[in-house]
Amino acid sequence: MSTSSLRDANPQTLSAGFTTSIWFLAGSLPLLIAVAERLNASDAHTASWIFVSYLSCGFSGIGLSLYYRQPIAIGYTIPGLIYIGTVAGQFSLSEIVGANIVAGVIIVTFGAFGLGSFLLRILPLPIVLGMFAGGILSYMTRLVAATIEDGLIGGATILGYLLGRFLAYQRVPPLFLALIFGGIASGLVTDGQMPTANWIAPSITIPNATFSITAVLTIALPMVILSAGLGTVQGLGFLKSQGYKVEANAITLVVGVGSTVSAIFGGVPTIVARSAGAIVAGTEAGPPQQRYIGAVVASFSLVII
């Protein structure tokens, strides 16, 4: 990161980046592990999937954000991941891997032939934003349920956020106070006890891939729609709504390459993140020209994970 990038870092961008990091760790990683269990994937396959997918998303997000000076967070498609979980048992693991590779290649083709910007042009921005709002609505409803179930942690987090909004002090953003208050409450509930873990070096395993016409039609095409057609379009549409000049084709090409690499190692396609993008690119993430720092911080957390 250059000296100018370091100067762009401020409490708002860093707070957005750290908040997104928590989402990547606590929001998306457990779902990936749960789907891997439904697929009866081995521990080695799951570890390799996490290792390669998170590195691919992390380095793509860092590179795109620094190059374009825009908050471009890259993640894997959660709706697509859930869809893979629903077809577990209907297809073999090798057929699912093969179908995801095909999906990645199709997304690369989208970027190479300019279909990324074409999708943005033919879909009116209000419709894209409506799709975006619908996509994250379930997270908002689950937030209410989680707050009721864990009143102390949820209440403290909301209190910290509201206090930040009340203070309206730029150097103490609301998201940062929400993290602090929620973390303190969580520590009180768990008595500060941390679970033990045995750390081993990351492994890389390339699973067998079988290219079945049925699997391609049933899995690859829906995955392209869920990732490139919905996920990435929504993510880019949100960036566009924030006033950024989006290079849709180049970004779609990078996402497609990342999707293909991830699929080769057993993963699902990557996307321009929607939920994470809303955090690092929203108005509370700092001045528009500096928000890319939050995406860099969040993307670096993927590399660490």
PDB file of C-alpha atoms in Angstrom:
ATOM      1  CA  MET A   1       0.000   0.000   0.000  1.00  0.00           C
ATOM      2  CA  SER A   2       1.398   3.399  -1.004  1.00  0.00           C
ATOM      3  CA  THR A   3       1.947   6.383   1.248  1.00  0.00           C
ATOM      4  CA  SER A   4      -1.062   8.144  -0.293  1.00  0.00           C
ATOM      5  CA  SER A   5      -3.236   5.142   0.569  1.00  0.00           C
ATOM      6  CA  LEU A   6      -2.073   5.259   4.176  1.00  0.00           C
ATOM      7  CA  ARG A   7      -3.047   8.922   4.311  1.00  0.00           C
ATOM      8  CA  ASP A   8      -6.544   8.000   3.119  1.00  0.00           C
ATOM      9  CA  ALA A   9      -7.080   5.739   6.135  1.00  0.00           C
ATOM     10  CA  ASN A  10      -9.358   7.272   8.768  1.00  0.00           C
ATOM     11  CA  PRO A  11     -11.547   5.985  11.624  1.00  0.00           C
ATOM     12  CA  GLN A  12     -14.603   5.674   9.383  1.00  0.00           C
ATOM     13  CA  THR A  13     -12.930   3.630   6.649  1.00  0.00           C
ATOM     14  CA  LEU A  14     -11.096   1.439   9.166  1.00  0.00           C
ATOM     15  CA  SER A  15     -14.272   0.876  11.177  1.00  0.00           C
ATOM     16  CA  ALA A  16     -16.128  -0.191   8.025  1.00  0.00           C
ATOM     17  CA  GLY A  17     -13.268  -2.513   7.091  1.00  0.00           C
ATOM     18  CA  PHE A  18     -13.107  -4.179  10.504  1.00  0.00           C
ATOM     19  CA  THR A  19     -16.899  -4.541  10.630  1.00  0.00           C
ATOM     20  CA  THR A  20     -16.855  -6.252   7.237  1.00  0.00           C
ATOM     21  CA  SER A  21     -14.040  -8.509   8.455  1.00  0.00           C
ATOM     22  CA  ILE A  22     -16.278  -9.716  11.270  1.00  0.00           C
ATOM     23  CA  TRP A  23     -19.036 -10.401   8.724  1.00  0.00           C
ATOM     24  CA  PHE A  24     -16.629 -12.471   6.593  1.00  0.00           C
ATOM     25  CA  LEU A  25     -15.544 -14.482   9.628  1.00  0.00           C
ATOM     26  CA  ALA A  26     -18.782 -14.890  11.584  1.00  0.00           C
ATOM     27  CA  GLY A  27     -21.366 -14.519   8.817  1.00  0.00           C
ATOM     28  CA  SER A  28     -20.118 -16.419   5.792  1.00  0.00           C
ATOM     29  CA  LEU A  29     -17.497 -18.909   7.014  1.00  0.00           C
ATOM     30  CA  PRO A  30     -19.840 -21.039   9.200  1.00  0.00           C
ATOM     31  CA  LEU A  31     -22.239 -21.354   6.254  1.00  0.00           C
ATOM     32  CA  LEU A  32     -19.433 -22.602   4.002  1.00  0.00           C
ATOM     33  CA  ILE A  33     -18.462 -25.231   6.565  1.00  0.00           C
ATOM     34  CA  ALA A  34     -22.104 -26.311   6.969  1.00  0.00           C
ATOM     35  CA  VAL A  35     -22.541 -26.761   3.203  1.00  0.00           C
ATOM     36  CA  ALA A  36     -19.268 -28.681   2.986  1.00  0.00           C
ATOM     37  CA  GLU A  37     -20.629 -31.065   5.622  1.00  0.00           C
ATOM     38  CA  ARG A  38     -23.837 -31.550   3.602  1.00  0.00           C
ATOM     39  CA  LEU A  39     -21.679 -32.423   0.599  1.00  0.00           C
ATOM     40  CA  ASN A  40     -19.778 -34.968   2.742  1.00  0.00           C
ATOM     41  CA  ALA A  41     -16.573 -33.199   1.777  1.00  0.00           C
ATOM     42  CA  SER A  42     -13.476 -34.376   3.584  1.00  0.00           C
ATOM     43  CA  ASP A  43     -11.694 -32.155   6.099  1.00  0.00           C
ATOM     44  CA  ALA A  44      -8.844 -31.765   3.604  1.00  0.00           C
ATOM     45  CA  HIS A  45     -11.258 -30.685   0.854  1.00  0.00           C
ATOM     46  CA  THR A  46     -13.011 -28.214   3.164  1.00  0.00           C
ATOM     47  CA  ALA A  47      -9.722 -26.743   4.363  1.00  0.00           C
ATOM     48  CA  SER A  48      -8.483 -26.397   0.784  1.00  0.00           C
ATOM     49  CA  TRP A  49     -11.797 -24.824  -0.263  1.00  0.00           C
ATOM     50  CA  ILE A  50     -11.561 -22.206   2.480  1.00  0.00           C
ATOM     51  CA  PHE A  51      -7.871 -21.560   1.831  1.00  0.00           C
ATOM     52  CA  VAL A  52      -8.113 -21.035  -1.928  1.00  0.00           C
ATOM     53  CA  SER A  53     -11.504 -19.261  -1.976  1.00  0.00           C
ATOM     54  CA  TYR A  54     -10.573 -16.772   0.723  1.00  0.00           C
ATOM     55  CA  LEU A  55      -7.173 -16.073  -0.825  1.00  0.00           C
ATOM     56  CA  SER A  56      -8.786 -15.582  -4.236  1.00  0.00           C
ATOM     57  CA  CYS A  57     -11.418 -13.192  -2.853  1.00  0.00           C
ATOM     58  CA  GLY A  58      -8.901 -11.381  -0.653  1.00  0.00           C
ATOM     59  CA  PHE A  59      -6.258 -10.708  -3.287  1.00  0.00           C
ATOM     60  CA  SER A  60      -8.900  -9.801  -5.898  1.00  0.00           C
ATOM     61  CA  GLY A  61     -10.490  -7.290  -3.530  1.00  0.00           C
ATOM     62  CA  ILE A  62      -7.147  -5.749  -2.570  1.00  0.00           C
ATOM     63  CA  GLY A  63      -5.992  -5.458  -6.170  1.00  0.00           C
ATOM     64  CA  LEU A  64      -9.237  -4.028  -7.562  1.00  0.00           C
ATOM     65  CA  SER A  65      -9.732  -1.589  -4.676  1.00  0.00           C
ATOM     66  CA  LEU A  66      -6.201  -0.199  -4.889  1.00  0.00           C
ATOM     67  CA  TYR A  67      -6.165  -0.066  -8.691  1.00  0.00           C
ATOM     68  CA  TYR A  68      -9.512   1.710  -9.110  1.00  0.00           C
ATOM     69  CA  ARG A  69      -9.455   3.525  -5.733  1.00  0.00           C
ATOM     70  CA  GLN A  70     -12.985   2.220  -5.182  1.00  0.00           C
ATOM     71  CA  PRO A  71     -14.416   0.075  -2.337  1.00  0.00           C
ATOM     72  CA  ILE A  72     -14.665  -3.196  -4.273  1.00  0.00           C
ATOM     73  CA  ALA A  73     -15.122  -6.075  -1.844  1.00  0.00           C
ATOM     74  CA  ILE A  74     -15.020  -9.560  -3.354  1.00  0.00           C
ATOM     75  CA  GLY A  75     -16.691 -12.559  -1.712  1.00  0.00           C
ATOM     76  CA  TYR A  76     -18.243 -15.839  -2.738  1.00  0.00           C
ATOM     77  CA  THR A  77     -21.909 -16.120  -3.616  1.00  0.00           C
ATOM     78  CA  ILE A  78     -23.881 -17.008  -0.484  1.00  0.00           C
ATOM     79  CA  PRO A  79     -27.168 -17.649  -2.370  1.00  0.00           C
ATOM     80  CA  GLY A  80     -25.161 -19.898  -4.678  1.00  0.00           C
ATOM     81  CA  LEU A  81     -23.597 -21.645  -1.695  1.00  0.00           C
ATOM     82  CA  ILE A  82     -27.055 -22.268  -0.232  1.00  0.00           C
ATOM     83  CA  TYR A  83     -28.219 -23.580  -3.613  1.00  0.00           C
ATOM     84  CA  ILE A  84     -25.316 -26.028  -3.665  1.00  0.00           C
ATOM     85  CA  GLY A  85     -26.469 -27.241  -0.267  1.00  0.00           C
ATOM     86  CA  THR A  86     -29.956 -27.913  -1.614  1.00  0.00           C
ATOM     87  CA  VAL A  87     -28.703 -30.133  -4.450  1.00  0.00           C
ATOM     88  CA  ALA A  88     -26.388 -32.111  -2.187  1.00  0.00           C
ATOM     89  CA  GLY A  89     -27.229 -35.778  -2.660  1.00  0.00           C
ATOM     90  CA  GLN A  90     -28.638 -35.279  -6.155  1.00  0.00           C
ATOM     91  CA  PHE A  91     -25.184 -35.005  -7.701  1.00  0.00           C
ATOM     92  CA  SER A  92     -21.773 -36.326  -6.772  1.00  0.00           C
ATOM     93  CA  LEU A  93     -19.170 -33.967  -5.387  1.00  0.00           C
ATOM     94  CA  SER A  94     -17.120 -34.303  -8.583  1.00  0.00           C
ATOM     95  CA  GLU A  95     -20.154 -33.310 -10.699  1.00  0.00           C
ATOM     96  CA  ILE A  96     -20.715 -30.220  -8.523  1.00  0.00           C
ATOM     97  CA  VAL A  97     -17.047 -29.275  -8.891  1.00  0.00           C
ATOM     98  CA  GLY A  98     -17.250 -29.665 -12.673  1.00  0.00           C
ATOM     99  CA  ALA A  99     -20.420 -27.572 -12.887  1.00  0.00           C
ATOM    100  CA  ASN A 100     -18.831 -24.773 -10.830  1.00  0.00           C
ATOM    101  CA  ILE A 101     -15.799 -24.767 -13.128  1.00  0.00           C
ATOM    102  CA  VAL A 102     -18.129 -24.330 -16.109  1.00  0.00           C
ATOM    103  CA  ALA A 103     -19.879 -21.480 -14.290  1.00  0.00           C
ATOM    104  CA  GLY A 104     -16.529 -19.782 -13.689  1.00  0.00           C
ATOM    105  CA  VAL A 105     -15.578 -20.058 -17.362  1.00  0.00           C
ATOM    106  CA  ILE A 106     -18.935 -18.560 -18.392  1.00  0.00           C
ATOM    107  CA  ILE A 107     -18.382 -15.597 -16.062  1.00  0.00           C
ATOM    108  CA  VAL A 108     -14.900 -15.087 -17.552  1.00  0.00           C
ATOM    109  CA  THR A 109     -16.565 -15.005 -20.982  1.00  0.00           C
ATOM    110  CA  PHE A 110     -19.010 -12.375 -19.721  1.00  0.00           C
ATOM    111  CA  GLY A 111     -16.142 -10.105 -18.734  1.00  0.00           C
ATOM    112  CA  ALA A 112     -14.048 -10.785 -21.831  1.00  0.00           C
ATOM    113  CA  PHE A 113     -16.875  -9.960 -24.248  1.00  0.00           C
ATOM    114  CA  GLY A 114     -18.199  -6.914 -22.409  1.00  0.00           C
ATOM    115  CA  LEU A 115     -21.366  -8.502 -21.063  1.00  0.00           C
ATOM    116  CA  GLY A 116     -20.694  -7.139 -17.575  1.00  0.00           C
ATOM    117  CA  SER A 117     -21.373  -3.538 -18.586  1.00  0.00           C
ATOM    118  CA  PHE A 118     -24.179  -4.745 -20.869  1.00  0.00           C
ATOM    119  CA  LEU A 119     -26.028  -6.211 -17.893  1.00  0.00           C
ATOM    120  CA  LEU A 120     -25.652  -2.933 -16.005  1.00  0.00           C
ATOM    121  CA  ARG A 121     -26.977  -0.981 -18.980  1.00  0.00           C
ATOM    122  CA  ILE A 122     -30.052  -3.104 -19.625  1.00  0.00           C
ATOM    123  CA  LEU A 123     -31.040  -3.303 -15.939  1.00  0.00           C
ATOM    124  CA  PRO A 124     -32.328   0.083 -14.678  1.00  0.00           C
ATOM    125  CA  LEU A 125     -30.554   1.220 -11.519  1.00  0.00           C
ATOM    126  CA  PRO A 126     -33.777   1.399  -9.413  1.00  0.00           C
ATOM    127  CA  ILE A 127     -34.479  -2.254 -10.249  1.00  0.00           C
ATOM    128  CA  VAL A 128     -30.909  -3.260  -9.381  1.00  0.00           C
ATOM    129  CA  LEU A 129     -31.142  -1.414  -6.061  1.00  0.00           C
ATOM    130  CA  GLY A 130     -34.516  -3.027  -5.401  1.00  0.00           C
ATOM    131  CA  MET A 131     -32.947  -6.438  -6.006  1.00  0.00           C
ATOM    132  CA  PHE A 132     -30.085  -5.431  -3.733  1.00  0.00           C
ATOM    133  CA  ALA A 133     -32.476  -4.411  -0.943  1.00  0.00           C
ATOM    134  CA  GLY A 134     -34.396  -7.655  -1.319  1.00  0.00           C
ATOM    135  CA  GLY A 135     -31.166  -9.645  -1.216  1.00  0.00           C
ATOM    136  CA  ILE A 136     -30.093  -8.247   2.148  1.00  0.00           C
ATOM    137  CA  LEU A 137     -33.600  -8.056   3.667  1.00  0.00           C
ATOM    138  CA  SER A 138     -33.265 -11.521   5.191  1.00  0.00           C
ATOM    139  CA  TYR A 139     -30.147 -10.391   7.064  1.00  0.00           C
ATOM    140  CA  MET A 140     -32.096  -7.500   8.563  1.00  0.00           C
ATOM    141  CA  THR A 141     -34.954  -9.729   9.722  1.00  0.00           C
ATOM    142  CA  ARG A 142     -32.501 -12.234  11.205  1.00  0.00           C
ATOM    143  CA  LEU A 143     -30.813  -9.310  12.976  1.00  0.00           C
ATOM    144  CA  VAL A 144     -34.065  -8.644  14.838  1.00  0.00           C
ATOM    145  CA  ALA A 145     -34.421 -12.321  15.768  1.00  0.00           C
ATOM    146  CA  ALA A 146     -30.803 -12.515  16.956  1.00  0.00           C
ATOM    147  CA  THR A 147     -31.220  -9.371  19.036  1.00  0.00           C
ATOM    148  CA  ILE A 148     -34.237 -10.901  20.771  1.00  0.00           C
ATOM    149  CA  GLU A 149     -32.467 -14.216  21.387  1.00  0.00           C
ATOM    150  CA  ASP A 150     -29.264 -12.573  22.693  1.00  0.00           C
ATOM    151  CA  GLY A 151     -30.679  -9.424  24.224  1.00  0.00           C
ATOM    152  CA  LEU A 152     -27.538  -8.369  26.075  1.00  0.00           C
ATOM    153  CA  ILE A 153     -25.173  -8.631  23.101  1.00  0.00           C
ATOM    154  CA  GLY A 154     -27.669  -7.339  20.542  1.00  0.00           C
ATOM    155  CA  GLY A 155     -28.881  -4.546  22.800  1.00  0.00           C
ATOM    156  CA  ALA A 156     -25.347  -3.418  23.641  1.00  0.00           C
ATOM    157  CA  THR A 157     -24.394  -3.401  19.963  1.00  0.00           C
ATOM    158  CA  ILE A 158     -27.428  -1.315  19.027  1.00  0.00           C
ATOM    159  CA  LEU A 159     -26.770   1.012  21.980  1.00  0.00           C
ATOM    160  CA  GLY A 160     -23.205   1.583  20.794  1.00  0.00           C
ATOM    161  CA  TYR A 161     -24.396   2.352  17.274  1.00  0.00           C
ATOM    162  CA  LEU A 162     -27.098   4.769  18.475  1.00  0.00           C
ATOM    163  CA  LEU A 163     -24.585   6.495  20.754  1.00  0.00           C
ATOM    164  CA  GLY A 164     -22.278   6.974  17.781  1.00  0.00           C
ATOM    165  CA  ARG A 165     -25.094   8.481  15.749  1.00  0.00           C
ATOM    166  CA  PHE A 166     -26.000  10.776  18.646  1.00  0.00           C
ATOM    167  CA  LEU A 167     -22.420  11.980  19.098  1.00  0.00           C
ATOM    168  CA  ALA A 168     -22.034  12.491  15.327  1.00  0.00           C
ATOM    169  CA  TYR A 169     -18.264  12.681  15.812  1.00  0.00           C
ATOM    170  CA  GLN A 170     -16.341  11.816  12.658  1.00  0.00           C
ATOM    171  CA  ARG A 171     -13.395  10.248  14.478  1.00  0.00           C
ATOM    172  CA  VAL A 172     -15.663   7.863  16.396  1.00  0.00           C
ATOM    173  CA  PRO A 173     -17.935   6.278  13.773  1.00  0.00           C
ATOM    174  CA  PRO A 174     -21.112   4.486  14.956  1.00  0.00           C
ATOM    175  CA  LEU A 175     -19.989   1.114  13.586  1.00  0.00           C
ATOM    176  CA  PHE A 176     -16.826   1.256  15.674  1.00  0.00           C
ATOM    177  CA  LEU A 177     -18.758   1.921  18.883  1.00  0.00           C
ATOM    178  CA  ALA A 178     -21.181  -0.866  17.972  1.00  0.00           C
ATOM    179  CA  LEU A 179     -18.235  -3.252  17.660  1.00  0.00           C
ATOM    180  CA  ILE A 180     -16.778  -2.138  21.000  1.00  0.00           C
ATOM    181  CA  PHE A 181     -20.048  -2.362  22.922  1.00  0.00           C
ATOM    182  CA  GLY A 182     -20.984  -5.685  21.327  1.00  0.00           C
ATOM    183  CA  GLY A 183     -17.533  -7.118  21.996  1.00  0.00           C
ATOM    184  CA  ILE A 184     -17.638  -6.126  25.665  1.00  0.00           C
ATOM    185  CA  ALA A 185     -21.117  -7.631  26.077  1.00  0.00           C
ATOM    186  CA  SER A 186     -20.007 -10.819  24.340  1.00  0.00           C
ATOM    187  CA  GLY A 187     -17.013 -11.077  26.674  1.00  0.00           C
ATOM    188  CA  LEU A 188     -19.275 -10.689  29.714  1.00  0.00           C
ATOM    189  CA  VAL A 189     -21.670 -13.389  28.497  1.00  0.00           C
ATOM    190  CA  THR A 190     -18.862 -15.881  27.781  1.00  0.00           C
ATOM    191  CA  ASP A 191     -16.855 -14.892  30.883  1.00  0.00           C
ATOM    192  CA  GLY A 192     -13.987 -14.082  28.557  1.00  0.00           C
ATOM    193  CA  GLN A 193     -13.442 -17.764  27.741  1.00  0.00           C
ATOM    194  CA  MET A 194     -12.168 -18.547  24.258  1.00  0.00           C
ATOM    195  CA  PRO A 195     -12.534 -21.946  22.583  1.00  0.00           C
ATOM    196  CA  THR A 196      -9.359 -23.900  22.005  1.00  0.00           C
ATOM    197  CA  ALA A 197      -8.229 -24.795  18.498  1.00  0.00           C
ATOM    198  CA  ASN A 198      -5.480 -26.890  16.995  1.00  0.00           C
ATOM    199  CA  TRP A 199      -3.743 -24.922  14.256  1.00  0.00           C
ATOM    200  CA  ILE A 200      -2.297 -26.697  11.226  1.00  0.00           C
ATOM    201  CA  ALA A 201      -0.819 -25.423   7.986  1.00  0.00           C
ATOM    202  CA  PRO A 202      -3.352 -24.801   5.173  1.00  0.00           C
ATOM    203  CA  SER A 203      -3.694 -27.662   2.723  1.00  0.00           C
ATOM    204  CA  ILE A 204      -4.349 -27.592  -0.996  1.00  0.00           C
ATOM    205  CA  THR A 205      -6.410 -30.393  -2.495  1.00  0.00           C
ATOM    206  CA  ILE A 206      -7.722 -30.542  -6.060  1.00  0.00           C
ATOM    207  CA  PRO A 207     -10.884 -32.697  -6.080  1.00  0.00           C
ATOM    208  CA  ASN A 208     -11.938 -34.758  -9.053  1.00  0.00           C
ATOM    209  CA  ALA A 209     -14.142 -32.945 -11.568  1.00  0.00           C
ATOM    210  CA  THR A 210     -16.809 -34.620 -13.685  1.00  0.00           C
ATOM    211  CA  PHE A 211     -18.515 -32.646 -16.452  1.00  0.00           C
ATOM    212  CA  SER A 212     -22.089 -33.878 -16.635  1.00  0.00           C
ATOM    213  CA  ILE A 213     -24.631 -32.225 -18.935  1.00  0.00           C
ATOM    214  CA  THR A 214     -27.352 -32.660 -16.316  1.00  0.00           C
ATOM    215  CA  ALA A 215     -25.191 -31.117 -13.590  1.00  0.00           C
ATOM    216  CA  VAL A 216     -24.171 -28.229 -15.834  1.00  0.00           C
ATOM    217  CA  LEU A 217     -27.790 -27.416 -16.664  1.00  0.00           C
ATOM    218  CA  THR A 218     -28.961 -27.864 -13.075  1.00  0.00           C
ATOM    219  CA  ILE A 219     -26.048 -26.226 -11.265  1.00  0.00           C
ATOM    220  CA  ALA A 220     -23.815 -24.174 -13.578  1.00  0.00           C
ATOM    221  CA  LEU A 221     -26.516 -22.031 -15.171  1.00  0.00           C
ATOM    222  CA  PRO A 222     -28.265 -21.170 -11.857  1.00  0.00           C
ATOM    223  CA  MET A 223     -24.849 -20.404 -10.328  1.00  0.00           C
ATOM    224  CA  VAL A 224     -24.081 -17.960 -13.154  1.00  0.00           C
ATOM    225  CA  ILE A 225     -27.427 -16.247 -12.582  1.00  0.00           C
ATOM    226  CA  LEU A 226     -26.992 -16.133  -8.803  1.00  0.00           C
ATOM    227  CA  SER A 227     -23.402 -14.883  -8.974  1.00  0.00           C
ATOM    228  CA  ALA A 228     -22.842 -12.790 -12.111  1.00  0.00           C
ATOM    229  CA  GLY A 229     -26.469 -12.028 -12.955  1.00  0.00           C
ATOM    230  CA  LEU A 230     -27.590 -11.086  -9.447  1.00  0.00           C
ATOM    231  CA  GLY A 231     -24.703 -10.892  -6.983  1.00  0.00           C
ATOM    232  CA  THR A 232     -22.129  -9.001  -9.047  1.00  0.00           C
ATOM    233  CA  VAL A 233     -24.725  -6.851 -10.814  1.00  0.00           C
ATOM    234  CA  GLN A 234     -26.176  -5.832  -7.441  1.00  0.00           C
ATOM    235  CA  GLY A 235     -22.740  -5.142  -5.996  1.00  0.00           C
ATOM    236  CA  LEU A 236     -21.706  -3.036  -8.979  1.00  0.00           C
ATOM    237  CA  GLY A 237     -25.110  -1.341  -9.015  1.00  0.00           C
ATOM    238  CA  PHE A 238     -24.663  -0.252  -5.409  1.00  0.00           C
ATOM    239  CA  LEU A 239     -21.219   1.162  -6.225  1.00  0.00           C
ATOM    240  CA  LYS A 240     -22.760   3.019  -9.158  1.00  0.00           C
ATOM    241  CA  SER A 241     -25.471   4.433  -6.893  1.00  0.00           C
ATOM    242  CA  GLN A 242     -22.725   5.845  -4.661  1.00  0.00           C
ATOM    243  CA  GLY A 243     -21.340   7.838  -7.579  1.00  0.00           C
ATOM    244  CA  TYR A 244     -18.472   5.555  -8.624  1.00  0.00           C
ATOM    245  CA  LYS A 245     -17.608   5.056 -12.284  1.00  0.00           C
ATOM    246  CA  VAL A 246     -17.667   1.268 -12.427  1.00  0.00           C
ATOM    247  CA  GLU A 247     -15.447  -0.668 -14.845  1.00  0.00           C
ATOM    248  CA  ALA A 248     -17.928  -3.532 -15.052  1.00  0.00           C
ATOM    249  CA  ASN A 249     -16.187  -5.604 -17.729  1.00  0.00           C
ATOM    250  CA  ALA A 250     -12.756  -5.647 -16.111  1.00  0.00           C
ATOM    251  CA  ILE A 251     -14.198  -6.345 -12.672  1.00  0.00           C
ATOM    252  CA  THR A 252     -16.417  -9.136 -14.044  1.00  0.00           C
ATOM    253  CA  LEU A 253     -13.371 -10.658 -15.756  1.00  0.00           C
ATOM    254  CA  VAL A 254     -11.403 -10.673 -12.486  1.00  0.00           C
ATOM    255  CA  VAL A 255     -14.392 -12.149 -10.655  1.00  0.00           C
ATOM    256  CA  GLY A 256     -14.685 -14.841 -13.343  1.00  0.00           C
ATOM    257  CA  VAL A 257     -11.026 -15.798 -13.048  1.00  0.00           C
ATOM    258  CA  GLY A 258     -11.397 -15.973  -9.277  1.00  0.00           C
ATOM    259  CA  SER A 259     -14.545 -18.078  -9.666  1.00  0.00           C
ATOM    260  CA  THR A 260     -12.738 -20.540 -11.929  1.00  0.00           C
ATOM    261  CA  VAL A 261      -9.730 -20.847  -9.629  1.00  0.00           C
ATOM    262  CA  SER A 262     -12.003 -21.312  -6.626  1.00  0.00           C
ATOM    263  CA  ALA A 263     -14.061 -23.946  -8.457  1.00  0.00           C
ATOM    264  CA  ILE A 264     -10.988 -25.968  -9.409  1.00  0.00           C
ATOM    265  CA  PHE A 265     -10.301 -26.411  -5.707  1.00  0.00           C
ATOM    266  CA  GLY A 266     -13.920 -27.239  -4.893  1.00  0.00           C
ATOM    267  CA  GLY A 267     -15.348 -23.782  -4.221  1.00  0.00           C
ATOM    268  CA  VAL A 268     -18.283 -21.766  -5.542  1.00  0.00           C
ATOM    269  CA  PRO A 269     -18.169 -18.672  -7.811  1.00  0.00           C
ATOM    270  CA  THR A 270     -17.002 -15.345  -6.410  1.00  0.00           C
ATOM    271  CA  ILE A 271     -18.906 -12.073  -6.733  1.00  0.00           C
ATOM    272  CA  VAL A 272     -18.675  -8.361  -6.044  1.00  0.00           C
ATOM    273  CA  ALA A 273     -19.942  -8.648  -2.484  1.00  0.00           C
ATOM    274  CA  ARG A 274     -23.389  -7.253  -1.700  1.00  0.00           C
ATOM    275  CA  SER A 275     -23.656  -7.184   2.099  1.00  0.00           C
ATOM    276  CA  ALA A 276     -19.961  -6.487   2.595  1.00  0.00           C
ATOM    277  CA  GLY A 277     -20.067  -3.923  -0.209  1.00  0.00           C
ATOM    278  CA  ALA A 278     -22.908  -2.086   1.501  1.00  0.00           C
ATOM    279  CA  ILE A 279     -20.709  -1.664   4.593  1.00  0.00           C
ATOM    280  CA  VAL A 280     -17.469  -0.518   2.954  1.00  0.00           C
ATOM    281  CA  ALA A 281     -19.107   1.583   0.201  1.00  0.00           C
ATOM    282  CA  GLY A 282     -21.961   3.152   2.167  1.00  0.00           C
ATOM    283  CA  THR A 283     -22.127   6.776   3.240  1.00  0.00           C
ATOM    284  CA  GLU A 284     -20.968   5.983   6.781  1.00  0.00           C
ATOM    285  CA  ALA A 285     -17.717   4.460   5.493  1.00  0.00           C
ATOM    286  CA  GLY A 286     -16.090   7.880   5.091  1.00  0.00           C
ATOM    287  CA  PRO A 287     -15.535  10.270   2.189  1.00  0.00           C
ATOM    288  CA  PRO A 288     -16.190   8.582  -1.209  1.00  0.00           C
ATOM    289  CA  GLN A 289     -12.592   8.970  -2.403  1.00  0.00           C
ATOM    290  CA  GLN A 290     -11.272   7.213   0.739  1.00  0.00           C
ATOM    291  CA  ARG A 291     -13.760   4.362   1.173  1.00  0.00           C
ATOM    292  CA  TYR A 292     -11.558   1.952  -0.774  1.00  0.00           C
ATOM    293  CA  ILE A 293      -9.398   1.659   2.348  1.00  0.00           C
ATOM    294  CA  GLY A 294     -12.226  -0.166   4.117  1.00  0.00           C
ATOM    295  CA  ALA A 295     -12.430  -2.670   1.260  1.00  0.00           C
ATOM    296  CA  VAL A 296      -8.663  -3.208   1.414  1.00  0.00           C
ATOM    297  CA  VAL A 297      -8.817  -3.870   5.175  1.00  0.00           C
ATOM    298  CA  ALA A 298     -11.741  -6.265   4.754  1.00  0.00           C
ATOM    299  CA  SER A 299     -10.043  -8.057   1.857  1.00  0.00           C
ATOM    300  CA  PHE A 300      -6.827  -8.418   3.836  1.00  0.00           C
ATOM    301  CA  SER A 301      -8.836 -10.080   6.602  1.00  0.00           C
ATOM    302  CA  LEU A 302      -9.861 -12.742   4.045  1.00  0.00           C
ATOM    303  CA  VAL A 303      -6.186 -13.485   3.440  1.00  0.00           C
ATOM    304  CA  ILE A 304      -5.650 -13.810   7.203  1.00  0.00           C
ATOM    305  CA  ILE A 305      -8.690 -16.092   7.605  1.00  0.00           C
TER     306      ILE A 305
END
